[in-house]
Amino acid sequence: MATDYDAIFKAYDVRGTVGDQIDADGARAIGGAFARFVASSGAAAVLVGRDMRPEGEEFSAAFGEGAMDHGIDVVDMGLCATDMLYYASGYLDLPGAVFTASHNPAGYNGIKMCGAGAAPIGADTGLENIKAMAIAGPDPSAAKGNRTSRELLSDYVAHVRSFVNVDALAPLLVVADTANGMGGLVVPAVFEGLPLVLDHLYPELDGTFPNHPADPLQPKNLRDLQSRVLEVDADVGMAFDGDADRMFLVDENARPVSGSSTTAIIARTVLEREPGASIIHNLICSRTVPEAIAEAGGTAVRTKVGHSIIKQAMADTGAIFGGEHSGHYYFRDNYRADSGLIAALMVLEALSSHPAGLSDLVSDFDRYASSGELNTTVDDAAVVIERVAAAYPNARQDRLDGLTVDLGDWWFNLRPSNTEPLLRLNLEAPTCDEVQQRVAEIQALIA
């Protein structure tokens, strides 16, 4: 079946179901289109990697063939985590693509692409051009590119470790649930030889995900990690998604730590090293994040949601770090790309000098109650947003990304999905009871 380009090209990547939406022929066409796109900027070679999904080897090989048919050399990285691809792109100053469907279940695959230096490629920065060229069909070059292989895991490990003082790490017991994803390759490699004790759940690379989905944003997928943390009396639990670019924490009492609290911990750590630096946070992060940044002497910069937007904002402001509530953490010295493992080591460094434990460290940032992200299917997102905005005429509002309404002691953001007929609600208030009350109030307006 032909690849359904309209279905698989999203705002920031390519993603769809294998067979009916994306196949090897589609991967080959996209590889050729990607080659033509990067060649226009002077690139002569591209990096290609893949995660552990069953069709990844076939799809990445086809993508490489498409690129080589258009005169571009291919550097095959083999199995790699997404943040490893970003590192290689920055380190070698080459464009790159990794075949992954991130946290999506078995049966999905896709492609995350970046320009040289790990520059983001999204719908507004090249993805639509690549889609158009893939649909138009090949325009092969007279000269055919070559394929070489390169092992970059050891270089990547050294790079990740460079963000912390490894001598300051305490012998913490860390349970890591990599959910049969690419964390099974990179997590033990980074931990090896460090004064940390790693208890590893589901390390086998298996894209059928036999134990549970590799989506730590869903509470049910943290249950095994939580049980193991209590069973072995661990200092911390860490959950990674399928391509290992996102990381979520569980404290020593098995309580999940929000991405906002993790952002605040890392922000405070980096501001100790570079006082006064700018820190990026997206607009659905807790109020705790800009408060913590200001308290540590930094400058908080609020942005829309999305990795391309975060990376561009970091380039524009010179920010040292950026965090998203969804578990993405970006570092200036990581070519402004996100890395779950760099974030993990930085949290472990902070925890090493905080003997009271992670729950105590997080308590500094546990200031408000949150709804989490609540999705509602709607026929016309724009009409609903205007109706909700009209219900709060005296509140402070902005349209940076959807609608944000600030009512003093509580606030909410309502924004449309880029890919589905959904409205996403994030709401924060002083207490859980008030969160429930206010969520019901907003959902009544939506309905």
CSV table of C-alpha atoms in Angstrom, one decimal:
chain,number,residue,atom,x,y,z
A,1,MET,CA,0.0,0.0,0.0
A,2,ALA,CA,1.3,3.5,-0.8
A,3,THR,CA,2.5,5.7,1.9
A,4,ASP,CA,-0.1,8.2,3.1
A,5,TYR,CA,2.0,11.4,3.3
A,6,ASP,CA,-0.8,13.6,4.5
A,7,ALA,CA,-1.4,11.3,7.5
A,8,ILE,CA,2.2,10.8,8.5
A,9,PHE,CA,3.8,14.3,8.2
A,10,LYS,CA,3.1,15.9,11.5
A,11,ALA,CA,4.2,19.3,13.0
A,12,TYR,CA,7.6,18.1,14.1
A,13,ASP,CA,8.2,14.7,12.6
A,14,VAL,CA,6.9,11.9,10.4
A,15,ARG,CA,4.9,9.2,12.2
A,16,GLY,CA,2.2,6.6,11.3
A,17,THR,CA,1.1,3.0,11.3
A,18,VAL,CA,3.3,0.5,9.4
A,19,GLY,CA,1.9,-0.9,6.2
A,20,ASP,CA,-1.2,1.2,5.7
A,21,GLN,CA,0.4,4.6,6.3
A,22,ILE,CA,4.2,4.2,6.0
A,23,ASP,CA,6.2,1.5,4.2
A,24,ALA,CA,9.7,1.0,2.8
A,25,ASP,CA,8.8,2.7,-0.6
A,26,GLY,CA,7.7,5.7,1.4
A,27,ALA,CA,10.8,5.7,3.4
A,28,ARG,CA,12.9,5.6,0.2
A,29,ALA,CA,10.9,8.6,-1.2
A,30,ILE,CA,11.3,10.6,2.0
A,31,GLY,CA,15.1,9.7,2.0
A,32,GLY,CA,15.4,11.2,-1.5
A,33,ALA,CA,13.4,14.2,-0.6
A,34,PHE,CA,15.5,14.8,2.6
A,35,ALA,CA,18.7,14.5,0.5
A,36,ARG,CA,17.5,17.1,-1.9
A,37,PHE,CA,16.4,19.4,0.9
A,38,VAL,CA,19.8,19.3,2.8
A,39,ALA,CA,21.8,19.4,-0.4
A,40,SER,CA,20.3,22.9,-1.1
A,41,SER,CA,22.1,24.0,2.1
A,42,GLY,CA,25.4,22.4,0.9
A,43,ALA,CA,25.3,19.1,2.8
A,44,ALA,CA,27.1,16.2,1.1
A,45,ALA,CA,26.3,13.5,3.7
A,46,VAL,CA,23.5,12.6,6.1
A,47,LEU,CA,23.4,10.5,9.3
A,48,VAL,CA,20.8,7.7,9.5
A,49,GLY,CA,19.9,5.8,12.6
A,50,ARG,CA,17.1,3.6,13.9
A,51,ASP,CA,15.4,2.4,17.0
A,52,MET,CA,14.6,-1.2,17.9
A,53,ARG,CA,11.2,-1.5,16.1
A,54,PRO,CA,11.0,-4.6,13.8
A,55,GLU,CA,10.9,-2.7,10.5
A,56,GLY,CA,13.5,-0.1,11.4
A,57,GLU,CA,16.4,-1.8,9.6
A,58,GLU,CA,14.4,-2.2,6.4
A,59,PHE,CA,13.0,1.4,6.5
A,60,SER,CA,16.3,3.0,7.4
A,61,ALA,CA,18.1,1.1,4.6
A,62,ALA,CA,15.4,2.2,2.1
A,63,PHE,CA,15.7,5.8,3.3
A,64,GLY,CA,19.5,5.6,2.8
A,65,GLU,CA,19.1,4.2,-0.7
A,66,GLY,CA,16.8,7.2,-1.5
A,67,ALA,CA,19.4,9.6,-0.3
A,68,MET,CA,22.2,7.9,-2.1
A,69,ASP,CA,20.2,7.9,-5.4
A,70,HIS,CA,20.2,11.7,-5.1
A,71,GLY,CA,24.0,11.9,-4.7
A,72,ILE,CA,24.2,12.2,-0.9
A,73,ASP,CA,26.5,10.0,1.2
A,74,VAL,CA,25.0,8.1,4.1
A,75,VAL,CA,26.7,7.6,7.5
A,76,ASP,CA,24.8,4.7,9.0
A,77,MET,CA,24.7,4.9,12.8
A,78,GLY,CA,22.7,1.6,13.2
A,79,LEU,CA,20.8,1.4,16.5
A,80,CYS,CA,20.7,4.7,18.3
A,81,ALA,CA,18.6,6.8,20.7
A,82,THR,CA,17.1,10.0,19.3
A,83,ASP,CA,19.3,12.2,21.5
A,84,MET,CA,22.3,10.2,20.2
A,85,LEU,CA,21.4,11.2,16.7
A,86,TYR,CA,21.1,14.9,17.8
A,87,TYR,CA,24.6,14.6,19.4
A,88,ALA,CA,26.1,13.1,16.3
A,89,SER,CA,24.5,15.8,14.1
A,90,GLY,CA,26.0,18.5,16.3
A,91,TYR,CA,29.4,16.9,16.7
A,92,LEU,CA,29.8,16.1,13.0
A,93,ASP,CA,27.8,19.1,11.8
A,94,LEU,CA,25.7,16.9,9.5
A,95,PRO,CA,22.0,16.6,8.9
A,96,GLY,CA,20.4,13.5,10.3
A,97,ALA,CA,17.4,11.2,10.5
A,98,VAL,CA,16.4,8.5,13.0
A,99,PHE,CA,13.6,6.0,12.4
A,100,THR,CA,11.5,5.9,15.6
A,101,ALA,CA,7.9,6.3,16.7
A,102,SER,CA,9.0,7.5,20.1
A,103,HIS,CA,6.4,6.5,22.7
A,104,ASN,CA,3.8,5.2,20.2
A,105,PRO,CA,2.9,1.5,20.6
A,106,ALA,CA,4.1,-1.4,18.4
A,107,GLY,CA,2.8,-1.1,14.9
A,108,TYR,CA,4.0,2.5,14.5
A,109,ASN,CA,7.1,3.9,13.0
A,110,GLY,CA,8.3,7.3,11.8
A,111,ILE,CA,11.3,9.6,11.3
A,112,LYS,CA,12.7,12.5,13.3
A,113,MET,CA,14.9,14.7,11.2
A,114,CYS,CA,17.3,17.6,11.9
A,115,GLY,CA,19.6,19.8,10.0
A,116,ALA,CA,23.4,20.1,10.4
A,117,GLY,CA,24.3,21.0,14.0
A,118,ALA,CA,21.1,19.4,15.3
A,119,ALA,CA,19.0,22.3,13.8
A,120,PRO,CA,15.3,21.6,14.2
A,121,ILE,CA,13.3,20.6,11.1
A,122,GLY,CA,9.5,21.1,11.6
A,123,ALA,CA,6.6,22.0,9.4
A,124,ASP,CA,7.7,25.6,9.1
A,125,THR,CA,11.4,24.9,8.8
A,126,GLY,CA,11.5,22.3,6.0
A,127,LEU,CA,9.2,19.4,6.8
A,128,GLU,CA,6.5,20.6,4.4
A,129,ASN,CA,9.1,21.0,1.7
A,130,ILE,CA,10.4,17.5,2.2
A,131,LYS,CA,6.8,16.2,2.1
A,132,ALA,CA,6.1,18.0,-1.2
A,133,MET,CA,9.3,16.6,-2.8
A,134,ALA,CA,8.5,13.1,-1.6
A,135,ILE,CA,5.0,13.3,-3.1
A,136,ALA,CA,6.5,14.7,-6.4
A,137,GLY,CA,8.7,11.7,-6.7
A,138,PRO,CA,12.5,11.1,-7.2
A,139,ASP,CA,14.9,13.4,-9.1
A,140,PRO,CA,17.9,11.1,-9.1
A,141,SER,CA,21.4,12.4,-9.5
A,142,ALA,CA,24.0,11.2,-12.0
A,143,ALA,CA,26.4,10.5,-9.2
A,144,LYS,CA,25.4,8.0,-6.5
A,145,GLY,CA,26.3,8.5,-2.9
A,146,ASN,CA,28.2,6.0,-0.7
A,147,ARG,CA,27.2,4.3,2.5
A,148,THR,CA,29.6,4.0,5.5
A,149,SER,CA,29.1,3.0,9.1
A,150,ARG,CA,30.2,4.8,12.2
A,151,GLU,CA,30.1,3.8,15.9
A,152,LEU,CA,29.5,6.9,18.0
A,153,LEU,CA,28.2,5.4,21.3
A,154,SER,CA,31.5,5.9,23.2
A,155,ASP,CA,31.8,9.5,22.0
A,156,TYR,CA,28.1,10.1,23.0
A,157,VAL,CA,28.7,8.6,26.5
A,158,ALA,CA,31.7,10.9,27.1
A,159,HIS,CA,29.6,13.9,26.0
A,160,VAL,CA,26.7,13.1,28.3
A,161,ARG,CA,29.0,12.6,31.2
A,162,SER,CA,30.7,16.0,30.5
A,163,PHE,CA,27.6,17.8,31.9
A,164,VAL,CA,28.3,16.7,35.5
A,165,ASN,CA,31.2,16.2,37.9
A,166,VAL,CA,31.3,12.4,38.0
A,167,ASP,CA,33.5,12.5,41.1
A,168,ALA,CA,30.7,14.2,42.9
A,169,LEU,CA,28.2,11.4,42.2
A,170,ALA,CA,27.2,9.4,45.3
A,171,PRO,CA,26.6,5.6,45.2
A,172,LEU,CA,22.8,6.0,44.7
A,173,LEU,CA,20.6,3.1,43.8
A,174,VAL,CA,18.8,3.9,40.6
A,175,VAL,CA,16.0,1.9,39.1
A,176,ALA,CA,15.7,2.6,35.4
A,177,ASP,CA,12.8,1.3,33.4
A,178,THR,CA,13.7,1.6,29.7
A,179,ALA,CA,10.6,-0.3,28.6
A,180,ASN,CA,12.4,-2.4,26.0
A,181,GLY,CA,13.2,0.8,24.2
A,182,MET,CA,16.5,2.4,23.2
A,183,GLY,CA,17.4,3.3,26.8
A,184,GLY,CA,18.4,-0.4,26.9
A,185,LEU,CA,21.4,0.6,24.8
A,186,VAL,CA,22.4,4.0,26.1
A,187,VAL,CA,21.5,3.9,29.8
A,188,PRO,CA,23.9,1.1,30.9
A,189,ALA,CA,26.6,2.6,28.6
A,190,VAL,CA,26.4,5.9,30.4
A,191,PHE,CA,26.2,4.4,33.9
A,192,GLU,CA,29.0,1.9,33.4
A,193,GLY,CA,32.0,2.8,35.7
A,194,LEU,CA,30.2,5.5,37.5
A,195,PRO,CA,29.6,5.3,41.3
A,196,LEU,CA,25.9,4.6,40.8
A,197,VAL,CA,24.1,1.3,41.2
A,198,LEU,CA,21.9,0.6,38.3
A,199,ASP,CA,18.8,-1.7,38.7
A,200,HIS,CA,17.6,-2.1,35.1
A,201,LEU,CA,14.0,-3.0,34.2
A,202,TYR,CA,13.2,-4.3,30.7
A,203,PRO,CA,16.7,-3.7,29.2
A,204,GLU,CA,16.1,-5.9,26.1
A,205,LEU,CA,15.6,-4.0,22.9
A,206,ASP,CA,12.2,-5.2,21.6
A,207,GLY,CA,10.0,-3.0,19.5
A,208,THR,CA,6.9,-5.2,20.2
A,209,PHE,CA,7.1,-3.8,23.8
A,210,PRO,CA,6.2,-7.1,25.6
A,211,ASN,CA,6.1,-5.6,29.1
A,212,HIS,CA,4.3,-2.3,28.8
A,213,PRO,CA,4.2,0.6,26.3
A,214,ALA,CA,7.2,2.9,26.3
A,215,ASP,CA,5.1,6.0,27.2
A,216,PRO,CA,6.0,7.2,30.7
A,217,LEU,CA,3.6,10.1,30.5
A,218,GLN,CA,0.8,7.6,31.2
A,219,PRO,CA,0.6,6.7,34.9
A,220,LYS,CA,-0.1,3.0,34.3
A,221,ASN,CA,3.2,2.6,32.6
A,222,LEU,CA,5.1,3.7,35.8
A,223,ARG,CA,3.6,1.0,38.0
A,224,ASP,CA,6.4,-1.5,37.5
A,225,LEU,CA,9.0,1.1,38.2
A,226,GLN,CA,7.2,2.3,41.3
A,227,SER,CA,6.9,-1.2,42.7
A,228,ARG,CA,10.6,-1.9,42.0
A,229,VAL,CA,11.7,1.3,43.7
A,230,LEU,CA,9.9,0.3,46.9
A,231,GLU,CA,11.0,-3.3,46.6
A,232,VAL,CA,14.7,-2.6,46.5
A,233,ASP,CA,14.6,0.6,48.6
A,234,ALA,CA,16.0,2.7,45.7
A,235,ASP,CA,17.0,6.3,45.9
A,236,VAL,CA,15.3,7.2,42.6
A,237,GLY,CA,13.4,5.7,39.7
A,238,MET,CA,13.8,6.8,36.1
A,239,ALA,CA,11.5,6.0,33.2
A,240,PHE,CA,12.5,6.5,29.6
A,241,ASP,CA,10.3,6.6,26.5
A,242,GLY,CA,10.9,4.4,23.4
A,243,ASP,CA,13.6,6.5,21.8
A,244,ALA,CA,15.1,7.6,25.2
A,245,ASP,CA,14.9,11.3,24.6
A,246,ARG,CA,12.4,11.8,27.4
A,247,MET,CA,12.9,11.0,31.1
A,248,PHE,CA,10.5,11.0,34.0
A,249,LEU,CA,11.4,10.6,37.7
A,250,VAL,CA,9.9,8.6,40.6
A,251,ASP,CA,11.1,9.5,44.1
A,252,GLU,CA,12.1,7.1,46.8
A,253,ASN,CA,8.5,6.8,48.0
A,254,ALA,CA,7.4,5.8,44.5
A,255,ARG,CA,5.7,9.2,43.9
A,256,PRO,CA,6.0,10.5,40.3
A,257,VAL,CA,7.8,13.8,39.9
A,258,SER,CA,6.3,16.2,37.3
A,259,GLY,CA,8.3,17.4,34.3
A,260,SER,CA,7.9,20.9,35.7
A,261,SER,CA,9.6,20.0,39.0
A,262,THR,CA,12.4,18.2,37.2
A,263,THR,CA,12.8,21.4,35.0
A,264,ALA,CA,13.0,23.5,38.2
A,265,ILE,CA,15.7,21.2,39.8
A,266,ILE,CA,17.9,21.3,36.7
A,267,ALA,CA,17.3,25.1,36.2
A,268,ARG,CA,18.6,25.7,39.8
A,269,THR,CA,21.6,23.5,39.2
A,270,VAL,CA,22.6,25.2,35.9
A,271,LEU,CA,22.1,28.7,37.4
A,272,GLU,CA,24.6,27.8,40.2
A,273,ARG,CA,27.2,27.4,37.4
A,274,GLU,CA,26.1,30.3,35.3
A,275,PRO,CA,24.4,32.9,37.5
A,276,GLY,CA,21.9,35.2,35.7
A,277,ALA,CA,21.5,32.9,32.6
A,278,SER,CA,18.3,32.6,30.7
A,279,ILE,CA,16.2,29.5,31.0
A,280,ILE,CA,13.4,28.5,28.6
A,281,HIS,CA,10.1,27.0,29.8
A,282,ASN,CA,7.0,26.3,27.7
A,283,LEU,CA,3.7,27.9,28.7
A,284,ILE,CA,2.1,24.7,30.2
A,285,CYS,CA,4.9,24.3,32.8
A,286,SER,CA,3.9,25.0,36.4
A,287,ARG,CA,4.2,28.5,37.8
A,288,THR,CA,6.8,26.9,40.0
A,289,VAL,CA,9.3,26.9,37.1
A,290,PRO,CA,9.5,30.7,36.4
A,291,GLU,CA,9.4,31.3,40.2
A,292,ALA,CA,12.3,28.9,40.8
A,293,ILE,CA,14.3,30.5,38.0
A,294,ALA,CA,13.8,34.0,39.4
A,295,GLU,CA,14.6,32.8,42.9
A,296,ALA,CA,17.9,31.4,41.6
A,297,GLY,CA,18.8,34.6,39.9
A,298,GLY,CA,18.0,33.6,36.3
A,299,THR,CA,15.8,35.0,33.6
A,300,ALA,CA,12.7,32.9,32.7
A,301,VAL,CA,11.7,32.9,29.0
A,302,ARG,CA,8.2,31.6,28.3
A,303,THR,CA,7.5,30.0,24.9
A,304,LYS,CA,5.0,28.0,22.9
A,305,VAL,CA,5.0,24.2,23.2
A,306,GLY,CA,7.2,22.2,20.8
A,307,HIS,CA,10.8,21.2,20.3
A,308,SER,CA,11.5,23.3,17.2
A,309,ILE,CA,10.2,26.4,19.1
A,310,ILE,CA,12.2,25.7,22.2
A,311,LYS,CA,15.4,25.2,20.1
A,312,GLN,CA,14.8,28.4,18.2
A,313,ALA,CA,14.1,30.4,21.4
A,314,MET,CA,17.3,29.1,22.9
A,315,ALA,CA,19.2,30.3,19.9
A,316,ASP,CA,17.6,33.7,20.0
A,317,THR,CA,18.1,34.2,23.7
A,318,GLY,CA,21.3,32.4,24.3
A,319,ALA,CA,19.5,30.3,27.0
A,320,ILE,CA,21.6,27.7,28.8
A,321,PHE,CA,18.7,25.3,29.4
A,322,GLY,CA,15.1,24.7,28.4
A,323,GLY,CA,12.4,22.4,29.9
A,324,GLU,CA,9.0,21.2,28.9
A,325,HIS,CA,6.4,19.7,31.2
A,326,SER,CA,6.3,16.7,28.9
A,327,GLY,CA,9.7,15.5,29.9
A,328,HIS,CA,11.9,17.1,27.2
A,329,TYR,CA,15.0,18.9,28.6
A,330,TYR,CA,17.2,20.9,26.3
A,331,PHE,CA,20.8,22.0,26.8
A,332,ARG,CA,22.8,24.8,25.1
A,333,ASP,CA,25.9,22.7,25.2
A,334,ASN,CA,24.1,19.8,23.6
A,335,TYR,CA,23.6,21.8,20.4
A,336,ARG,CA,20.4,23.1,22.0
A,337,ALA,CA,18.9,19.6,21.6
A,338,ASP,CA,17.0,17.6,24.2
A,339,SER,CA,18.5,14.6,26.1
A,340,GLY,CA,16.8,12.5,28.7
A,341,LEU,CA,20.2,11.1,29.9
A,342,ILE,CA,21.9,14.4,30.4
A,343,ALA,CA,18.8,15.5,32.5
A,344,ALA,CA,19.1,12.2,34.4
A,345,LEU,CA,22.7,12.7,35.3
A,346,MET,CA,22.2,16.3,36.3
A,347,VAL,CA,19.3,15.2,38.7
A,348,LEU,CA,21.6,12.5,40.1
A,349,GLU,CA,24.4,15.1,40.7
A,350,ALA,CA,21.9,17.3,42.5
A,351,LEU,CA,20.6,14.4,44.5
A,352,SER,CA,24.1,13.3,45.5
A,353,SER,CA,24.6,16.5,47.5
A,354,HIS,CA,21.1,16.3,49.0
A,355,PRO,CA,21.1,13.4,51.5
A,356,ALA,CA,17.5,14.1,52.6
A,357,GLY,CA,16.4,12.4,49.4
A,358,LEU,CA,14.5,13.2,46.2
A,359,SER,CA,11.2,13.8,47.8
A,360,ASP,CA,12.7,16.5,50.0
A,361,LEU,CA,14.5,18.0,47.0
A,362,VAL,CA,11.2,18.1,45.0
A,363,SER,CA,9.3,19.5,48.0
A,364,ASP,CA,10.8,22.9,47.3
A,365,PHE,CA,8.9,23.0,44.0
A,366,ASP,CA,5.7,21.2,44.9
A,367,ARG,CA,3.7,24.4,45.3
A,368,TYR,CA,0.5,23.9,43.3
A,369,ALA,CA,-2.0,21.3,42.1
A,370,SER,CA,-2.3,20.5,38.4
A,371,SER,CA,-4.9,18.9,36.2
A,372,GLY,CA,-2.3,17.3,33.8
A,373,GLU,CA,-3.2,17.5,30.1
A,374,LEU,CA,-6.9,16.8,29.5
A,375,ASN,CA,-8.0,16.3,25.9
A,376,THR,CA,-11.5,16.9,24.5
A,377,THR,CA,-12.7,16.2,21.0
A,378,VAL,CA,-14.3,19.2,19.4
A,379,ASP,CA,-15.7,20.1,16.0
A,380,ASP,CA,-14.3,23.6,15.8
A,381,ALA,CA,-11.4,24.4,18.1
A,382,ALA,CA,-11.3,28.1,17.2
A,383,VAL,CA,-15.0,28.6,18.1
A,384,VAL,CA,-14.7,26.8,21.4
A,385,ILE,CA,-11.6,28.8,22.4
A,386,GLU,CA,-13.4,32.1,21.7
A,387,ARG,CA,-16.4,31.0,23.7
A,388,VAL,CA,-14.1,30.1,26.7
A,389,ALA,CA,-12.2,33.4,26.3
A,390,ALA,CA,-15.5,35.4,26.4
A,391,ALA,CA,-16.4,33.8,29.7
A,392,TYR,CA,-13.5,35.5,31.5
A,393,PRO,CA,-13.5,39.1,30.1
A,394,ASN,CA,-11.8,40.6,33.2
A,395,ALA,CA,-9.0,38.0,33.4
A,396,ARG,CA,-5.5,38.5,32.0
A,397,GLN,CA,-5.3,36.6,28.7
A,398,ASP,CA,-2.8,35.9,26.0
A,399,ARG,CA,-2.7,34.0,22.7
A,400,LEU,CA,0.9,32.9,22.6
A,401,ASP,CA,-0.2,29.3,22.1
A,402,GLY,CA,-3.9,28.8,22.1
A,403,LEU,CA,-5.5,30.6,25.0
A,404,THR,CA,-4.0,31.2,28.4
A,405,VAL,CA,-6.2,32.8,31.1
A,406,ASP,CA,-4.7,34.0,34.3
A,407,LEU,CA,-7.1,34.5,37.2
A,408,GLY,CA,-4.6,35.2,39.9
A,409,ASP,CA,-4.6,32.2,42.1
A,410,TRP,CA,-5.4,29.8,39.3
A,411,TRP,CA,-4.8,29.7,35.5
A,412,PHE,CA,-5.3,27.5,32.5
A,413,ASN,CA,-4.2,27.0,28.9
A,414,LEU,CA,-6.4,25.7,26.2
A,415,ARG,CA,-4.8,24.9,22.9
A,416,PRO,CA,-5.7,22.9,19.8
A,417,SER,CA,-3.8,19.8,18.8
A,418,ASN,CA,-1.6,20.2,15.7
A,419,THR,CA,-2.7,16.8,14.3
A,420,GLU,CA,-6.1,15.9,15.8
A,421,PRO,CA,-9.5,17.5,16.4
A,422,LEU,CA,-8.7,17.9,20.0
A,423,LEU,CA,-8.4,20.8,22.6
A,424,ARG,CA,-5.8,20.3,25.2
A,425,LEU,CA,-6.5,21.8,28.7
A,426,ASN,CA,-3.8,22.3,31.3
A,427,LEU,CA,-5.0,24.0,34.6
A,428,GLU,CA,-3.2,24.8,37.8
A,429,ALA,CA,-4.7,25.9,41.1
A,430,PRO,CA,-3.7,26.0,44.8
A,431,THR,CA,-5.4,22.7,45.8
A,432,CYS,CA,-6.6,19.5,44.2
A,433,ASP,CA,-10.2,20.2,45.1
A,434,GLU,CA,-10.0,23.6,43.4
A,435,VAL,CA,-8.4,22.0,40.3
A,436,GLN,CA,-11.3,19.6,40.1
A,437,GLN,CA,-13.8,22.4,40.5
A,438,ARG,CA,-12.2,24.6,37.9
A,439,VAL,CA,-11.7,21.8,35.4
A,440,ALA,CA,-15.4,21.1,35.6
A,441,GLU,CA,-16.1,24.8,35.0
A,442,ILE,CA,-13.9,24.9,31.9
A,443,GLN,CA,-15.1,21.6,30.5
A,444,ALA,CA,-18.7,22.8,30.8
A,445,LEU,CA,-17.8,25.8,28.7
A,446,ILE,CA,-16.1,23.5,26.1
A,447,ALA,CA,-19.1,21.3,25.9
